[in-house]
XYZ file of C-alpha atoms in Angstrom:
677
model
C 105.336 120.206 90.234
C 102.664 122.924 90.216
C 101.048 121.308 87.201
C 101.071 117.953 89.032
C 99.471 119.543 92.088
C 96.755 121.130 89.966
C 96.061 117.828 88.228
C 95.820 116.025 91.576
C 93.275 118.603 92.760
C 91.120 118.129 89.661
C 90.695 114.371 90.173
C 89.671 114.743 93.822
C 85.916 114.639 94.537
C 84.568 118.030 95.521
C 81.508 119.503 97.186
C 78.596 117.100 97.400
C 80.601 114.176 95.960
C 83.318 114.680 98.587
C 80.837 114.667 101.463
C 79.051 111.599 100.093
C 82.405 109.811 99.762
C 83.470 110.784 103.275
C 80.086 109.722 104.627
C 80.488 106.263 103.086
C 84.031 105.989 104.454
C 82.858 106.959 107.942
C 80.086 104.353 107.741
C 82.654 101.698 106.832
C 84.948 102.736 109.678
C 82.021 102.797 112.086
C 81.236 99.182 111.186
C 84.758 97.983 111.971
C 85.092 100.103 115.119
C 81.704 99.047 116.497
C 82.492 95.371 116.137
C 85.221 95.674 118.751
C 82.709 96.738 121.430
C 79.151 95.958 120.303
C 79.484 92.254 121.117
C 80.373 92.801 124.787
C 76.853 93.340 126.132
C 75.491 90.505 123.956
C 78.025 87.895 125.156
C 76.009 86.583 128.118
C 73.007 85.910 125.879
C 75.176 84.385 123.138
C 76.699 81.941 125.615
C 73.253 81.036 126.905
C 72.031 80.299 123.388
C 75.075 78.547 121.924
C 76.750 77.153 125.054
C 80.521 77.056 125.343
C 81.034 79.237 128.408
C 84.747 78.345 128.453
C 85.130 79.717 124.911
C 83.412 83.033 125.597
C 86.632 85.069 125.356
C 87.379 83.773 121.865
C 84.351 85.570 120.428
C 86.260 88.799 121.108
C 89.794 87.456 120.683
C 89.218 85.952 117.220
C 88.121 89.321 115.834
C 90.987 91.220 117.483
C 93.692 88.819 116.317
C 92.422 88.599 112.735
C 91.982 92.360 112.299
C 95.337 93.148 113.938
C 97.353 90.657 111.921
C 95.734 91.528 108.577
C 96.108 95.326 108.655
C 99.706 95.416 107.315
C 98.734 93.188 104.388
C 95.687 95.268 103.467
C 97.717 98.477 103.647
C 100.494 97.310 101.339
C 98.204 95.487 98.928
C 96.152 98.682 98.655
C 99.283 100.678 97.848
C 100.284 98.149 95.222
C 97.039 97.266 93.454
C 94.809 100.270 94.100
C 92.784 101.001 97.198
C 89.281 101.231 95.764
C 88.984 97.582 94.733
C 90.754 96.329 97.855
C 88.431 98.448 99.983
C 85.385 97.016 98.235
C 86.779 93.516 98.768
C 87.307 94.166 102.488
C 83.691 95.384 102.846
C 82.395 92.262 101.079
C 84.538 90.009 103.277
C 83.359 91.827 106.406
C 79.709 91.501 105.370
C 80.065 87.788 104.591
C 81.643 87.277 108.013
C 78.855 89.292 109.655
C 76.101 87.279 107.947
C 77.727 83.979 108.900
C 78.167 85.147 112.522
C 74.446 85.864 112.656
C 73.707 82.365 111.299
C 76.147 80.528 113.623
C 74.639 77.492 115.366
C 77.403 76.802 117.879
C 80.305 78.578 119.523
C 82.944 77.022 117.266
C 81.210 78.348 114.157
C 80.793 81.788 115.708
C 84.488 82.011 116.633
C 85.565 80.984 113.134
C 83.207 83.457 111.474
C 84.361 86.222 113.860
C 87.890 85.606 112.580
C 86.650 85.979 108.991
C 84.839 89.161 109.969
C 88.040 90.450 111.595
C 89.984 89.919 108.358
C 87.576 92.226 106.577
C 87.507 94.659 109.499
C 91.282 95.071 109.364
C 91.009 96.129 105.732
C 88.221 98.593 106.493
C 90.315 100.367 109.109
C 93.578 100.706 107.236
C 92.123 101.468 103.806
C 89.702 104.132 105.064
C 92.625 106.065 106.519
C 94.621 105.734 103.287
C 91.691 106.713 101.032
C 91.047 109.878 103.042
C 94.596 110.893 102.143
C 93.798 110.238 98.470
C 90.565 112.243 98.207
C 91.026 115.174 100.606
C 93.250 118.166 99.736
C 96.322 118.290 102.023
C 95.364 121.598 103.625
C 92.020 120.150 104.736
C 93.110 116.682 105.858
C 93.510 117.621 109.503
C 89.906 118.833 109.685
C 88.433 115.784 107.987
C 90.638 113.320 109.875
C 89.219 114.833 113.050
C 85.794 113.614 111.903
C 87.138 110.083 111.658
C 88.576 110.397 115.143
C 85.062 111.274 116.293
C 83.816 108.017 114.724
C 86.026 106.083 117.138
C 84.591 108.067 120.021
C 81.009 107.419 118.923
C 81.669 103.698 118.479
C 83.288 103.444 121.916
C 80.270 105.020 123.582
C 77.507 103.508 121.454
C 78.866 99.986 120.886
C 77.899 98.392 124.219
C 74.618 100.333 124.256
C 73.591 99.183 120.770
C 74.592 95.591 121.476
C 72.359 95.532 124.536
C 69.439 97.148 122.707
C 69.531 94.563 119.920
C 69.556 91.711 122.440
C 66.589 93.149 124.347
C 64.451 94.133 121.367
C 65.436 91.785 118.537
C 68.028 89.040 118.970
C 71.754 88.790 119.629
C 72.099 87.821 115.964
C 71.161 91.390 114.996
C 74.436 92.531 116.551
C 75.904 91.105 113.337
C 72.986 91.495 110.913
C 72.897 95.274 111.420
C 76.190 95.459 109.525
C 74.550 94.217 106.325
C 72.333 97.176 105.301
C 74.928 99.725 106.426
C 77.730 97.887 104.641
C 75.743 97.471 101.422
C 74.958 101.209 101.431
C 78.636 102.073 101.941
C 79.622 99.624 99.185
C 77.172 101.143 96.703
C 78.270 104.703 97.417
C 81.960 103.810 97.192
C 81.396 102.075 93.842
C 79.512 105.081 92.434
C 81.459 108.037 93.804
C 84.997 107.102 94.861
C 87.537 107.703 92.092
C 90.316 105.177 91.570
C 92.915 107.661 92.798
C 96.170 107.295 94.661
C 99.674 106.563 93.499
C 100.642 102.916 93.088
C 103.644 101.740 95.063
C 105.470 98.452 94.601
C 105.999 96.456 97.801
C 107.726 93.256 98.791
C 105.055 92.025 101.141
C 106.141 90.194 104.285
C 103.698 87.280 104.091
C 105.897 84.952 106.148
C 106.356 87.520 108.910
C 102.592 88.021 109.096
C 101.906 84.275 109.309
C 104.490 83.880 112.065
C 102.898 86.722 114.053
C 99.534 84.986 113.801
C 101.141 81.685 114.783
C 102.840 82.800 117.987
C 99.952 85.064 119.003
C 97.375 82.279 118.591
C 99.680 79.817 120.379
C 100.112 82.059 123.408
C 96.436 82.985 123.545
C 95.440 79.300 123.382
C 97.904 78.579 126.174
C 96.393 81.247 128.417
C 92.849 80.158 127.497
C 93.303 76.427 128.090
C 95.786 76.598 130.966
C 94.094 75.625 134.215
C 90.731 74.965 132.516
C 90.895 72.292 129.821
C 94.451 71.251 130.744
C 96.721 71.589 133.765
C 99.354 74.310 133.483
C 102.141 71.711 133.522
C 100.448 69.358 131.062
C 102.022 68.416 127.742
C 99.601 70.460 125.555
C 100.234 73.684 127.515
C 103.999 73.219 127.620
C 103.908 72.339 123.917
C 101.996 75.532 123.077
C 104.495 77.595 125.065
C 107.513 75.947 123.427
C 105.997 76.222 119.963
C 105.190 79.902 120.481
C 108.742 80.637 121.646
C 110.120 78.904 118.530
C 107.764 80.901 116.294
C 108.807 84.167 117.992
C 112.480 83.340 117.390
C 111.736 82.466 113.748
C 109.733 85.685 113.360
C 112.633 87.804 114.625
C 115.001 86.090 112.178
C 112.590 86.553 109.262
C 112.032 90.221 110.096
C 115.779 90.895 110.010
C 115.976 89.614 106.434
C 112.640 90.900 105.100
C 112.814 93.779 102.619
C 109.742 95.410 104.184
C 109.216 93.760 107.587
C 105.902 94.042 109.395
C 107.855 95.056 112.498
C 111.416 96.296 111.805
C 113.730 94.636 114.399
C 115.588 97.932 114.866
C 112.441 99.330 116.465
C 112.630 96.778 119.257
C 116.068 98.141 120.148
C 114.598 101.612 120.642
C 113.922 101.855 124.385
C 111.035 104.306 123.986
C 109.309 102.052 121.466
C 109.905 98.895 123.511
C 108.599 100.487 126.705
C 105.718 102.140 124.856
C 104.748 98.811 123.287
C 104.881 97.054 126.672
C 102.713 99.708 128.349
C 100.342 99.691 125.369
C 100.050 95.900 125.752
C 99.029 96.359 129.388
C 96.501 99.053 128.493
C 94.864 96.822 125.874
C 94.886 93.983 128.396
C 92.874 96.047 130.890
C 90.554 97.814 128.424
C 89.294 94.857 126.396
C 89.167 92.600 129.433
C 86.961 95.094 131.254
C 84.693 95.604 128.235
C 84.187 91.840 127.982
C 83.492 90.941 131.610
C 81.812 94.013 133.081
C 78.584 93.341 131.111
C 78.526 89.795 132.545
C 78.823 91.217 136.045
C 76.059 93.726 135.427
C 73.632 91.359 133.718
C 74.086 88.351 135.977
C 75.013 89.727 139.401
C 72.853 92.857 139.255
C 70.189 91.499 136.928
C 70.112 94.530 134.605
C 69.017 94.164 130.983
C 71.610 94.051 128.170
C 70.583 97.561 127.113
C 70.915 98.904 130.629
C 74.312 97.247 131.019
C 75.440 99.356 128.058
C 74.133 102.451 129.839
C 76.078 101.485 132.964
C 79.287 101.390 130.886
C 78.822 104.957 129.596
C 80.818 106.520 132.482
C 83.821 104.409 131.468
C 83.595 105.475 127.832
C 82.962 109.116 128.649
C 85.881 109.137 131.082
C 88.111 107.763 128.344
C 86.972 110.389 125.826
C 87.399 113.230 128.317
C 90.944 112.306 129.312
C 91.998 111.483 125.715
C 90.928 114.882 124.425
C 92.116 116.746 127.516
C 95.570 115.178 127.547
C 95.973 115.904 123.831
C 95.130 119.562 124.362
C 97.520 119.865 127.311
C 100.345 118.203 125.402
C 99.839 120.631 122.521
C 99.917 123.588 124.913
C 102.814 122.635 127.178
C 104.842 120.162 125.095
C 105.204 117.600 127.928
C 103.811 114.108 127.747
C 105.502 111.708 130.196
C 103.392 112.878 133.127
C 100.224 111.438 131.577
C 101.186 107.725 131.404
C 102.945 108.071 134.763
C 99.668 109.340 136.233
C 97.339 107.191 134.105
C 98.761 103.730 134.816
C 98.354 103.911 138.629
C 94.818 105.221 138.075
C 94.141 102.130 135.938
C 95.624 99.883 138.644
C 93.592 101.614 141.357
C 90.400 101.365 139.306
C 90.960 97.647 138.675
C 91.539 97.133 142.404
C 88.304 98.963 143.200
C 86.471 96.878 140.573
C 87.731 93.728 142.296
C 85.723 94.809 145.344
C 82.338 95.016 143.620
C 79.646 92.616 144.755
C 75.921 91.996 144.411
C 75.172 94.819 146.874
C 77.229 97.566 145.154
C 75.231 100.705 144.369
C 74.873 102.227 140.915
C 76.825 105.308 142.011
C 79.676 103.184 143.364
C 79.929 101.203 140.118
C 79.671 104.286 137.895
C 82.495 106.062 139.727
C 84.760 103.038 139.412
C 83.944 102.587 135.732
C 84.627 106.293 135.088
C 87.955 106.079 136.946
C 89.079 103.169 134.761
C 88.092 105.005 131.568
C 89.837 108.176 132.720
C 93.071 106.291 133.364
C 92.936 104.499 130.010
C 92.410 107.774 128.138
C 95.449 109.348 129.798
C 97.721 106.619 128.479
C 96.642 105.324 125.056
C 97.124 108.379 122.867
C 100.218 109.595 124.721
C 102.101 106.379 124.005
C 101.648 106.953 120.268
C 102.975 110.502 120.646
C 106.005 109.362 122.685
C 106.940 106.690 120.158
C 106.489 108.971 117.139
C 108.679 111.551 118.807
C 111.591 109.166 119.399
C 112.117 107.342 116.102
C 113.728 108.286 112.813
C 111.681 109.286 109.794
C 112.172 105.876 108.157
C 110.557 104.122 111.125
C 107.783 106.634 111.824
C 104.979 104.706 110.124
C 106.054 101.332 111.517
C 106.417 102.727 115.046
C 102.938 104.280 114.978
C 101.236 101.107 113.783
C 103.481 99.002 116.040
C 102.406 100.567 119.307
C 98.716 100.180 118.429
C 99.439 96.631 117.223
C 100.711 95.707 120.691
C 97.638 97.283 122.280
C 95.399 95.006 120.208
C 97.552 91.960 120.984
C 97.353 92.942 124.660
C 93.580 93.059 124.296
C 93.583 89.552 122.848
C 95.647 88.256 125.754
C 93.617 90.219 128.285
C 90.335 88.732 127.156
C 91.863 85.238 127.043
C 93.492 85.490 130.482
C 90.418 87.108 132.029
C 88.295 84.342 130.517
C 90.562 81.629 131.922
C 90.563 83.173 135.397
C 86.794 83.636 135.299
C 86.092 80.053 134.195
C 88.449 78.583 136.803
C 87.058 80.669 139.620
C 83.423 80.084 138.661
C 83.932 76.328 138.402
C 85.503 76.303 141.863
C 82.770 78.400 143.454
C 79.976 76.388 141.835
C 81.625 73.190 143.073
C 81.649 74.647 146.580
C 77.934 75.367 146.206
C 77.145 71.867 144.946
C 75.500 70.851 148.182
C 72.746 73.493 147.792
C 72.435 73.593 143.999
C 69.694 71.580 142.295
C 70.700 68.737 139.927
C 71.495 69.828 136.381
C 72.233 73.434 137.314
C 73.801 75.191 134.267
C 75.882 78.353 134.949
C 75.850 79.246 131.231
C 72.045 79.247 131.154
C 71.929 81.538 134.169
C 74.449 83.825 132.507
C 72.204 84.270 129.496
C 68.974 84.518 131.478
C 69.540 85.609 135.108
C 65.766 85.423 135.728
C 66.161 81.636 135.883
C 67.521 82.126 139.386
C 64.099 83.306 140.523
C 62.946 79.676 140.323
C 65.332 78.672 143.100
C 65.193 79.313 146.860
C 66.633 82.592 148.112
C 69.764 80.981 149.585
C 70.552 79.264 146.259
C 70.028 82.467 144.294
C 72.184 84.477 146.671
C 74.918 81.833 146.600
C 75.059 81.777 142.799
C 75.122 85.571 142.507
C 77.909 85.738 145.067
C 79.839 83.050 143.150
C 79.616 85.099 139.962
C 80.607 88.282 141.785
C 83.643 86.591 143.371
C 84.698 85.075 140.040
C 84.601 88.391 138.193
C 86.270 90.154 141.128
C 89.171 87.715 140.746
C 89.468 88.724 137.087
C 90.054 92.368 137.991
C 92.237 91.548 140.977
C 94.668 89.595 138.792
C 94.741 92.461 136.284
C 96.076 94.858 138.940
C 99.682 93.524 138.754
C 99.671 94.007 134.969
C 98.763 97.681 135.406
C 101.312 97.979 138.225
C 104.085 96.675 135.963
C 103.014 99.208 133.327
C 103.283 101.955 135.963
C 106.867 100.928 136.770
C 107.762 100.877 133.068
C 106.434 104.407 132.500
C 109.071 105.800 134.865
C 111.766 104.568 132.460
C 110.039 106.159 129.452
C 112.493 108.748 128.168
C 110.900 112.144 127.485
C 112.302 113.831 124.387
C 111.494 117.481 123.540
C 108.403 117.376 121.349
C 108.734 117.961 117.645
C 106.018 120.176 116.218
C 104.505 117.241 114.317
C 104.152 115.273 117.558
C 101.879 117.970 118.977
C 99.076 116.968 116.603
C 97.396 114.045 118.382
C 95.455 111.492 116.371
C 92.258 111.112 118.367
C 91.367 107.944 116.514
C 94.314 106.255 118.209
C 93.448 107.943 121.485
C 89.992 106.391 121.512
C 91.383 102.886 121.258
C 90.759 102.314 117.564
C 92.115 99.293 115.734
C 95.678 99.583 114.451
C 96.172 101.513 111.269
C 99.046 101.124 108.847
C 100.281 104.449 107.546
C 103.633 104.992 105.937
C 106.066 107.522 107.356
C 105.048 109.858 104.562
C 101.369 109.586 105.471
C 102.124 110.260 109.144
C 104.042 113.441 108.297
C 101.330 114.586 105.869
C 98.686 114.033 108.557
C 100.651 116.055 111.107
C 101.481 118.870 108.680
C 97.881 119.132 107.514
C 96.802 119.504 111.144
C 99.443 122.192 111.721
C 98.364 123.976 108.528
C 94.873 124.281 109.996
C 96.388 126.467 112.696
C 97.847 128.903 110.166
C 96.842 132.527 110.229
C 93.752 133.491 108.236
C 94.245 133.077 104.527
C 94.658 136.762 103.672
C 97.222 137.130 106.484
C 99.115 134.116 105.163
C 99.297 135.565 101.640
C 100.274 138.991 102.964
C 103.099 137.396 104.935
C 104.299 135.319 101.982
C 104.352 138.440 99.790
C 106.448 140.288 102.374
C 108.909 137.389 102.759
C 109.257 137.003 98.977
C 109.651 140.708 98.304
C 106.493 140.822 96.172
C 104.551 144.084 96.253
C 101.063 142.662 95.812
C 97.943 142.466 98.011
C 96.859 139.102 99.386
C 94.141 138.642 96.747
C 96.609 139.127 93.897
C 99.077 136.699 95.505
C 96.349 134.070 95.747
C 95.314 134.620 92.110
C 98.922 134.407 90.878
C 99.495 131.104 92.705
C 96.271 129.697 91.283
C 96.993 130.785 87.710
C 100.597 129.540 87.944
C 99.368 126.110 89.029
C 96.842 125.882 86.198
C 98.974 127.594 83.540
C 95.854 128.965 81.863
C 92.491 129.529 83.501
C 89.233 131.216 82.516
C 88.393 134.338 84.508
C 85.031 132.907 85.539
C 86.646 129.674 86.768
C 89.115 131.682 88.825
C 86.269 133.682 90.379
C 84.398 130.459 91.168
C 87.447 129.062 92.945
C 87.779 132.288 94.911
C 84.108 132.190 95.882
C 83.412 135.707 94.523
C 81.757 137.405 91.572
C 84.095 138.044 88.676
C 83.734 141.824 89.159
C 84.939 141.504 92.760
C 88.095 139.686 91.786
C 88.991 141.777 88.708
C 91.021 144.454 90.589
C 93.366 141.797 91.954
C 93.907 140.271 88.519
C 94.370 143.764 87.018
C 97.350 144.213 89.371
C 98.900 141.049 87.967
C 98.288 142.092 84.361
C 99.751 145.567 85.006
C 102.840 144.012 86.597
C 103.354 141.703 83.614
C 102.831 138.536 85.624
C 99.650 137.495 83.812
C 98.284 137.962 80.286
C 94.548 138.381 79.661
C 93.096 137.413 76.289
C 89.511 136.493 75.320
C 88.553 135.884 78.943
C 91.521 133.575 79.561
C 94.303 134.293 82.038
C 97.780 132.875 81.364
C 100.874 133.141 83.537
C 103.948 134.771 82.001
C 107.574 133.713 82.570
C 108.054 136.557 85.051
C 104.838 135.522 86.809
C 106.108 131.945 87.047
C 109.314 133.201 88.642
C 107.421 135.219 91.253
C 105.079 132.285 91.945
C 108.113 130.047 92.414
C 109.407 132.447 95.108
C 106.025 132.350 96.851
C 105.889 128.548 96.776
C 109.460 128.392 98.090
C 108.568 130.733 100.972
C 105.586 128.535 101.827
C 107.802 125.451 101.700
C 110.337 127.041 104.036
C 107.554 127.898 106.464
C 106.305 124.303 106.471
C 109.874 123.021 106.845
C 110.111 124.761 110.213
C 107.433 122.353 111.454
C 109.758 119.473 110.554
C 112.651 120.500 112.747
C 114.353 117.292 113.866
C 113.172 115.224 110.879
C 116.028 116.373 108.574
C 114.088 116.727 105.291
C 117.355 117.526 103.517
C 118.433 113.926 104.172
C 115.199 112.323 102.980
C 114.136 112.971 99.350
C 110.634 111.664 100.076
C 110.213 114.125 102.929
C 111.498 116.977 100.766
C 108.924 115.986 98.137
C 106.164 116.076 100.782
C 107.119 119.659 101.650
C 107.178 120.748 98.025
C 103.861 119.106 97.181
C 102.095 120.440 100.282
C 103.448 123.940 99.684
C 102.101 123.984 96.133
C 98.757 122.313 96.813
C 98.038 124.558 99.809
C 98.464 127.848 97.906
C 95.822 129.013 95.475
C 93.225 126.520 96.661
C 89.528 127.330 97.125
C 89.284 130.648 98.992
C 85.531 130.917 99.783
C 85.630 134.666 99.219
C 88.008 135.238 102.127
C 90.958 136.527 100.118
C 89.327 138.241 97.135
C 86.189 139.524 98.843
C 85.377 143.252 98.759
C 86.565 143.687 102.343
C 90.095 142.897 101.185
C 90.041 145.117 98.092
C 92.998 147.498 97.883
C 92.199 151.135 98.584
C 90.998 153.051 95.531
C 90.126 149.949 93.500
C 86.612 149.554 92.166
C 84.795 146.576 90.781
């Protein structure tokens, strides 16, 4: 296994190549993450240009549904056929969708192209996460994955702001065109630098289950979009959509029971923590994406701010979400308790939505900012914690599915939220405009006003005030009807069973906490991510090697222990190469190697260092001690019952010892007393 670990390390990009690869991956993830939020501040202008006010919500919903449904397929196809080519294909698909969105001439075209863009975006999200695991050494994954979590945070804050800036200074079409140069750059770098690494895994892909998910989700979203607007709620089309969706849900549950690798294992739905977590996550997505879609309309139409400034107004919401996401994660790590956060966060969300339902055309900037910040703060308290609660309650076999499942329901909730909010908004606006008919001029177009509020300046003051009040009342109704959804989530959180936290559950994934799109990681990848984060919290390297030597009964200084592990992994290594790995001059490291030669653990000949049988035996004891130490982090996961989990421990133990030391272990400050260069 040590030879395998050393070979794996050699094929990984290092130094400049690693940072270039990671930079391209972060660019790709930024593209997909931005496209969930960047459109929000451009929507009023898009509707003004293309028409189709009643279909506004589908510009967001089409992307969310397509990216959510496609992520499991991209993940398993990447495992099976190699991630590099699939990743390149997902970038190309995303860029084609982006270009077509920018060229769309009507709302129907834009919605269809947004779905195509979402298919590519789903691949970007899931494959970036998987590729990071392929190219980054296990000991360092926690640090680098934190960078990708920061990408979600940046996209959450910058998305609405960038969307508004493009509308004001270029055109709404640049919301989509901006993806092209960034995506082409990422594609070129990936093609040149990313190695075709990663183990291939055979899968029996659940195509039918995925199609059924898309079917019932689209059916229910269409029902909520058309109900009360295009058709009466009790009309044949709406009842037909409901009945058809129920049939598709029943068929999906039957298919998932028989599927070899189901998208959503039915056993998960029987787990009360998962079921409750999924329901609360649905409600959170409902509130978050609905707010992001309709708050810019309120700001741009009712308060007459520019698209760019509407993005600035939303910053308190995003910053509140980041603050509470990071803060709750730190508190959970310190105290090991998590239920209090969703119990506190859901009523804050409900209260914030209620306050938002009271906004009008006279609300001050301070009043709006405080309410936006309160909503973001509540959302941040809940999203990440639900992932932790679910991970902590399931068996190892279901860990990956449970993690992706809870974020899947958040995205589906977002799709429904935007659709329901859109239906309520359209109904209310139509009613209020009808009430104003006696004072409105002939041919008045609400969609035109939505895209260009300055048009109202042409009308008398009483007409302008009436229209602004109609918009304010309509959007207030949207948030008022969202309050019961948050209230139901609050009730459900009280039934969320709190289980003592496993060590691996105390390593929050901030990407999930910032509301990123669902990822699809296997149970193995989830454990590796958590262990790599825990390994970052180890003692300093020389203290770790000193401790391992003491546990293994090896009378060697830390520098010699590091050198022995490195040589044992390579079998034979040149002295200069060993010094380069240690980050020291060869003269600085020689005393540590001399100790190994004197003890008979290593042979030196013609500048080459080779491990001896006795050295291999000692190295095996050191690797075993490291493995036992890592195993303590997996208390409750029963690695002895899961060969794959046992293999993770062994591989991580061997890859994490004898890696690059940057001079910390073999530097002169750690030289044993009496030893010279």
